[in-house]
Amino acid sequence: MKDDGLNLIHVLILFSSLSLLSIGGGNTVIPEMHRKAVDAYSWMNGKQFADLFAISQAAPGPSILLVTLIGYKAAGITGAVLATVAMILPAGILVYLVSRLWSRSADSPLRSAIEKGFAPLTVGLVLASGWVKSKSADHDWRAWILTGACTLLCTTTKTNPILIVGGAALIGWLGWI
């Protein structure tokens, strides 16, 4: 873990740009986050990324913890703080400015078109995130089947996702995967 200036610049550029692209939430930019952190900058490998994602989801609080953990892996404490601020600040400023304009254009047909256009975009980004996370975590046919079964259960039933995740964790813990 090197806390050099180049890594800090990469952390700043990566997370401030992802902040502005995270339409629909932070999980929509996970594929690009993975590509940069694992493939482009080699801050970690795919398994480590999957582990950090699991930790960020299991911990209480917002899922932005993933950004903090990646920043820490890239450049220590300074990288963790910089990544978190870079992910929050640009989007926060943009949301503030857009919300002021948005509230003034409640009856605009353009506003309605934009809202309808963002729905499929967000769904596509979330699906891409799921694919990247599955590729990092699933390494054999049994894991792929478990991921598929959990996805199917979550999308077609009203089963509490905590029960599905708990069941998948139990299967893994028992060594069946």
PDB file of C-alpha atoms in Angstrom:
ATOM      1  CA  MET A   1       0.000   0.000   0.000  1.00  0.00           C
ATOM      2  CA  LYS A   2       1.751   3.096  -1.249  1.00  0.00           C
ATOM      3  CA  ASP A   3       0.656   6.543  -0.184  1.00  0.00           C
ATOM      4  CA  ASP A   4       2.316   8.311  -3.100  1.00  0.00           C
ATOM      5  CA  GLY A   5       1.052  11.326  -4.974  1.00  0.00           C
ATOM      6  CA  LEU A   6       0.220   9.433  -8.166  1.00  0.00           C
ATOM      7  CA  ASN A   7      -2.122   7.027  -6.369  1.00  0.00           C
ATOM      8  CA  LEU A   8      -3.821   9.966  -4.656  1.00  0.00           C
ATOM      9  CA  ILE A   9      -4.326  11.690  -8.007  1.00  0.00           C
ATOM     10  CA  HIS A  10      -5.781   8.469  -9.452  1.00  0.00           C
ATOM     11  CA  VAL A  11      -8.076   8.106  -6.417  1.00  0.00           C
ATOM     12  CA  LEU A  12      -9.276  11.706  -6.789  1.00  0.00           C
ATOM     13  CA  ILE A  13      -9.914  11.438 -10.534  1.00  0.00           C
ATOM     14  CA  LEU A  14     -11.558   8.013 -10.314  1.00  0.00           C
ATOM     15  CA  PHE A  15     -13.987   8.714  -7.506  1.00  0.00           C
ATOM     16  CA  SER A  16     -14.869  12.292  -8.438  1.00  0.00           C
ATOM     17  CA  SER A  17     -15.757  11.143 -11.965  1.00  0.00           C
ATOM     18  CA  LEU A  18     -17.657   8.089 -10.688  1.00  0.00           C
ATOM     19  CA  SER A  19     -19.530  10.396  -8.338  1.00  0.00           C
ATOM     20  CA  LEU A  20     -20.989  12.247 -11.302  1.00  0.00           C
ATOM     21  CA  LEU A  21     -21.838   9.006 -13.125  1.00  0.00           C
ATOM     22  CA  SER A  22     -23.524   7.223 -10.229  1.00  0.00           C
ATOM     23  CA  ILE A  23     -27.059   7.719 -11.483  1.00  0.00           C
ATOM     24  CA  GLY A  24     -29.302   5.491  -9.409  1.00  0.00           C
ATOM     25  CA  GLY A  25     -26.798   5.060  -6.593  1.00  0.00           C
ATOM     26  CA  GLY A  26     -23.211   4.045  -5.999  1.00  0.00           C
ATOM     27  CA  ASN A  27     -23.752   0.433  -7.023  1.00  0.00           C
ATOM     28  CA  THR A  28     -24.301   1.516 -10.627  1.00  0.00           C
ATOM     29  CA  VAL A  29     -20.619   2.416 -11.038  1.00  0.00           C
ATOM     30  CA  ILE A  30     -19.163  -0.756  -9.537  1.00  0.00           C
ATOM     31  CA  PRO A  31     -18.138  -2.192 -12.943  1.00  0.00           C
ATOM     32  CA  GLU A  32     -15.977   0.851 -13.674  1.00  0.00           C
ATOM     33  CA  MET A  33     -14.734   0.958 -10.086  1.00  0.00           C
ATOM     34  CA  HIS A  34     -13.687  -2.688 -10.435  1.00  0.00           C
ATOM     35  CA  ARG A  35     -12.084  -2.140 -13.833  1.00  0.00           C
ATOM     36  CA  LYS A  36      -9.960   0.735 -12.582  1.00  0.00           C
ATOM     37  CA  ALA A  37      -9.058  -0.607  -9.116  1.00  0.00           C
ATOM     38  CA  VAL A  38      -8.249  -4.128 -10.320  1.00  0.00           C
ATOM     39  CA  ASP A  39      -7.237  -3.905 -13.976  1.00  0.00           C
ATOM     40  CA  ALA A  40      -5.972  -0.366 -14.556  1.00  0.00           C
ATOM     41  CA  TYR A  41      -4.276   0.549 -11.254  1.00  0.00           C
ATOM     42  CA  SER A  42      -3.695  -2.923  -9.747  1.00  0.00           C
ATOM     43  CA  TRP A  43      -4.591  -1.750  -6.257  1.00  0.00           C
ATOM     44  CA  MET A  44      -6.051  -5.220  -5.602  1.00  0.00           C
ATOM     45  CA  ASN A  45      -7.122  -8.404  -7.355  1.00  0.00           C
ATOM     46  CA  GLY A  46     -10.678  -9.450  -8.209  1.00  0.00           C
ATOM     47  CA  LYS A  47     -11.116 -11.564  -5.087  1.00  0.00           C
ATOM     48  CA  GLN A  48      -9.968  -8.719  -2.849  1.00  0.00           C
ATOM     49  CA  PHE A  49     -12.448  -6.415  -4.593  1.00  0.00           C
ATOM     50  CA  ALA A  50     -15.242  -8.931  -3.999  1.00  0.00           C
ATOM     51  CA  ASP A  51     -14.181  -9.226  -0.353  1.00  0.00           C
ATOM     52  CA  LEU A  52     -14.212  -5.442   0.102  1.00  0.00           C
ATOM     53  CA  PHE A  53     -17.637  -5.288  -1.502  1.00  0.00           C
ATOM     54  CA  ALA A  54     -18.921  -7.983   0.868  1.00  0.00           C
ATOM     55  CA  ILE A  55     -17.514  -6.122   3.875  1.00  0.00           C
ATOM     56  CA  SER A  56     -19.078  -2.844   2.710  1.00  0.00           C
ATOM     57  CA  GLN A  57     -22.474  -4.491   2.321  1.00  0.00           C
ATOM     58  CA  ALA A  58     -22.329  -6.379   5.617  1.00  0.00           C
ATOM     59  CA  ALA A  59     -21.288  -3.360   7.661  1.00  0.00           C
ATOM     60  CA  PRO A  60     -23.991  -1.062   9.001  1.00  0.00           C
ATOM     61  CA  GLY A  61     -24.376   2.271   7.318  1.00  0.00           C
ATOM     62  CA  PRO A  62     -24.240   3.412   3.712  1.00  0.00           C
ATOM     63  CA  SER A  63     -22.728   1.219   1.019  1.00  0.00           C
ATOM     64  CA  ILE A  64     -20.263   4.007   0.218  1.00  0.00           C
ATOM     65  CA  LEU A  65     -17.937   2.179   2.586  1.00  0.00           C
ATOM     66  CA  LEU A  66     -16.668   0.302  -0.508  1.00  0.00           C
ATOM     67  CA  VAL A  67     -15.227   3.554  -1.833  1.00  0.00           C
ATOM     68  CA  THR A  68     -13.468   4.211   1.461  1.00  0.00           C
ATOM     69  CA  LEU A  69     -12.001   0.698   1.531  1.00  0.00           C
ATOM     70  CA  ILE A  70     -10.725   0.950  -2.044  1.00  0.00           C
ATOM     71  CA  GLY A  71      -9.188   4.347  -1.293  1.00  0.00           C
ATOM     72  CA  TYR A  72      -7.496   2.841   1.756  1.00  0.00           C
ATOM     73  CA  LYS A  73      -6.145  -0.055  -0.303  1.00  0.00           C
ATOM     74  CA  ALA A  74      -4.820   2.409  -2.896  1.00  0.00           C
ATOM     75  CA  ALA A  75      -3.237   5.043  -0.667  1.00  0.00           C
ATOM     76  CA  GLY A  76      -3.768   4.379   3.032  1.00  0.00           C
ATOM     77  CA  ILE A  77      -5.749   6.652   5.351  1.00  0.00           C
ATOM     78  CA  THR A  78      -5.281   9.678   3.108  1.00  0.00           C
ATOM     79  CA  GLY A  79      -6.606   7.677   0.142  1.00  0.00           C
ATOM     80  CA  ALA A  80      -9.612   6.499   2.170  1.00  0.00           C
ATOM     81  CA  VAL A  81     -10.585  10.043   3.158  1.00  0.00           C
ATOM     82  CA  LEU A  82      -9.924  11.435  -0.323  1.00  0.00           C
ATOM     83  CA  ALA A  83     -11.935   8.670  -2.033  1.00  0.00           C
ATOM     84  CA  THR A  84     -14.900   9.209   0.287  1.00  0.00           C
ATOM     85  CA  VAL A  85     -14.927  12.989  -0.152  1.00  0.00           C
ATOM     86  CA  ALA A  86     -14.381  12.685  -3.918  1.00  0.00           C
ATOM     87  CA  MET A  87     -17.347  10.295  -4.198  1.00  0.00           C
ATOM     88  CA  ILE A  88     -19.714  12.432  -2.110  1.00  0.00           C
ATOM     89  CA  LEU A  89     -18.880  16.061  -2.896  1.00  0.00           C
ATOM     90  CA  PRO A  90     -19.293  16.331  -6.715  1.00  0.00           C
ATOM     91  CA  ALA A  91     -22.583  14.403  -6.731  1.00  0.00           C
ATOM     92  CA  GLY A  92     -23.823  16.360  -3.725  1.00  0.00           C
ATOM     93  CA  ILE A  93     -23.143  19.682  -5.426  1.00  0.00           C
ATOM     94  CA  LEU A  94     -24.728  18.465  -8.675  1.00  0.00           C
ATOM     95  CA  VAL A  95     -27.837  17.193  -6.863  1.00  0.00           C
ATOM     96  CA  TYR A  96     -28.216  20.498  -5.082  1.00  0.00           C
ATOM     97  CA  LEU A  97     -27.985  22.499  -8.302  1.00  0.00           C
ATOM     98  CA  VAL A  98     -30.209  20.178 -10.338  1.00  0.00           C
ATOM     99  CA  SER A  99     -32.849  19.957  -7.597  1.00  0.00           C
ATOM    100  CA  ARG A 100     -33.229  23.730  -7.651  1.00  0.00           C
ATOM    101  CA  LEU A 101     -33.841  23.626 -11.402  1.00  0.00           C
ATOM    102  CA  TRP A 102     -35.938  20.441 -11.163  1.00  0.00           C
ATOM    103  CA  SER A 103     -38.408  21.937  -8.711  1.00  0.00           C
ATOM    104  CA  ARG A 104     -39.027  24.848 -11.066  1.00  0.00           C
ATOM    105  CA  SER A 105     -39.831  22.583 -14.026  1.00  0.00           C
ATOM    106  CA  ALA A 106     -42.476  20.290 -12.495  1.00  0.00           C
ATOM    107  CA  ASP A 107     -44.826  20.496 -15.499  1.00  0.00           C
ATOM    108  CA  SER A 108     -42.180  20.297 -18.223  1.00  0.00           C
ATOM    109  CA  PRO A 109     -42.461  17.496 -20.810  1.00  0.00           C
ATOM    110  CA  LEU A 110     -38.657  17.394 -20.893  1.00  0.00           C
ATOM    111  CA  ARG A 111     -38.581  16.573 -17.189  1.00  0.00           C
ATOM    112  CA  SER A 112     -40.997  13.698 -17.719  1.00  0.00           C
ATOM    113  CA  ALA A 113     -38.915  12.358 -20.629  1.00  0.00           C
ATOM    114  CA  ILE A 114     -35.727  12.519 -18.568  1.00  0.00           C
ATOM    115  CA  GLU A 115     -37.349  10.648 -15.675  1.00  0.00           C
ATOM    116  CA  LYS A 116     -38.581   7.914 -18.028  1.00  0.00           C
ATOM    117  CA  GLY A 117     -35.158   7.647 -19.659  1.00  0.00           C
ATOM    118  CA  PHE A 118     -33.288   7.233 -16.402  1.00  0.00           C
ATOM    119  CA  ALA A 119     -35.265   4.146 -15.347  1.00  0.00           C
ATOM    120  CA  PRO A 120     -33.848   1.735 -17.991  1.00  0.00           C
ATOM    121  CA  LEU A 121     -30.423   3.331 -17.696  1.00  0.00           C
ATOM    122  CA  THR A 122     -30.349   2.675 -13.957  1.00  0.00           C
ATOM    123  CA  VAL A 123     -31.593  -0.900 -14.361  1.00  0.00           C
ATOM    124  CA  GLY A 124     -28.862  -1.582 -16.923  1.00  0.00           C
ATOM    125  CA  LEU A 125     -26.170  -0.133 -14.673  1.00  0.00           C
ATOM    126  CA  VAL A 126     -27.359  -2.201 -11.705  1.00  0.00           C
ATOM    127  CA  LEU A 127     -27.374  -5.383 -13.839  1.00  0.00           C
ATOM    128  CA  ALA A 128     -23.833  -4.623 -15.027  1.00  0.00           C
ATOM    129  CA  SER A 129     -22.775  -4.200 -11.390  1.00  0.00           C
ATOM    130  CA  GLY A 130     -24.262  -7.566 -10.496  1.00  0.00           C
ATOM    131  CA  TRP A 131     -22.442  -9.196 -13.396  1.00  0.00           C
ATOM    132  CA  VAL A 132     -19.064  -7.748 -12.376  1.00  0.00           C
ATOM    133  CA  LYS A 133     -19.560  -8.756  -8.737  1.00  0.00           C
ATOM    134  CA  SER A 134     -20.562 -12.287  -9.769  1.00  0.00           C
ATOM    135  CA  LYS A 135     -17.501 -12.650 -11.996  1.00  0.00           C
ATOM    136  CA  SER A 136     -15.241 -11.608  -9.126  1.00  0.00           C
ATOM    137  CA  ALA A 137     -16.832 -13.893  -6.539  1.00  0.00           C
ATOM    138  CA  ASP A 138     -18.056 -16.933  -8.482  1.00  0.00           C
ATOM    139  CA  HIS A 139     -15.315 -19.257  -9.690  1.00  0.00           C
ATOM    140  CA  ASP A 140     -17.018 -22.568 -10.409  1.00  0.00           C
ATOM    141  CA  TRP A 141     -20.338 -23.859 -11.711  1.00  0.00           C
ATOM    142  CA  ARG A 142     -21.811 -24.375  -8.223  1.00  0.00           C
ATOM    143  CA  ALA A 143     -21.243 -20.742  -7.289  1.00  0.00           C
ATOM    144  CA  TRP A 144     -22.791 -19.572 -10.561  1.00  0.00           C
ATOM    145  CA  ILE A 145     -25.851 -21.760  -9.917  1.00  0.00           C
ATOM    146  CA  LEU A 146     -26.179 -20.392  -6.369  1.00  0.00           C
ATOM    147  CA  THR A 147     -25.902 -16.811  -7.632  1.00  0.00           C
ATOM    148  CA  GLY A 148     -28.505 -17.500 -10.310  1.00  0.00           C
ATOM    149  CA  ALA A 149     -30.868 -19.154  -7.829  1.00  0.00           C
ATOM    150  CA  CYS A 150     -30.535 -16.251  -5.378  1.00  0.00           C
ATOM    151  CA  THR A 151     -31.133 -13.740  -8.170  1.00  0.00           C
ATOM    152  CA  LEU A 152     -34.194 -15.668  -9.313  1.00  0.00           C
ATOM    153  CA  LEU A 153     -35.573 -15.854  -5.765  1.00  0.00           C
ATOM    154  CA  CYS A 154     -35.013 -12.133  -5.181  1.00  0.00           C
ATOM    155  CA  THR A 155     -36.667 -11.103  -8.441  1.00  0.00           C
ATOM    156  CA  THR A 156     -39.620 -13.492  -8.537  1.00  0.00           C
ATOM    157  CA  THR A 157     -40.668 -13.906  -4.908  1.00  0.00           C
ATOM    158  CA  LYS A 158     -41.341 -11.673  -1.948  1.00  0.00           C
ATOM    159  CA  THR A 159     -38.833 -13.572   0.176  1.00  0.00           C
ATOM    160  CA  ASN A 160     -36.860 -11.293   2.454  1.00  0.00           C
ATOM    161  CA  PRO A 161     -33.411 -10.793   0.824  1.00  0.00           C
ATOM    162  CA  ILE A 162     -31.759 -11.232   4.222  1.00  0.00           C
ATOM    163  CA  LEU A 163     -33.051 -14.811   4.314  1.00  0.00           C
ATOM    164  CA  ILE A 164     -31.742 -15.468   0.802  1.00  0.00           C
ATOM    165  CA  VAL A 165     -28.310 -14.022   1.598  1.00  0.00           C
ATOM    166  CA  GLY A 166     -28.252 -15.930   4.896  1.00  0.00           C
ATOM    167  CA  GLY A 167     -29.112 -19.174   3.115  1.00  0.00           C
ATOM    168  CA  ALA A 168     -26.389 -18.596   0.526  1.00  0.00           C
ATOM    169  CA  ALA A 169     -23.906 -17.809   3.303  1.00  0.00           C
ATOM    170  CA  LEU A 170     -24.854 -21.008   5.106  1.00  0.00           C
ATOM    171  CA  ILE A 171     -24.325 -23.022   1.919  1.00  0.00           C
ATOM    172  CA  GLY A 172     -20.882 -21.471   1.509  1.00  0.00           C
ATOM    173  CA  TRP A 173     -20.001 -21.913   5.166  1.00  0.00           C
ATOM    174  CA  LEU A 174     -20.940 -25.596   5.024  1.00  0.00           C
ATOM    175  CA  GLY A 175     -18.493 -25.969   2.156  1.00  0.00           C
ATOM    176  CA  TRP A 176     -21.067 -26.930  -0.453  1.00  0.00           C
ATOM    177  CA  ILE A 177     -19.702 -24.202  -2.700  1.00  0.00           C
TER     178      ILE A 177
END
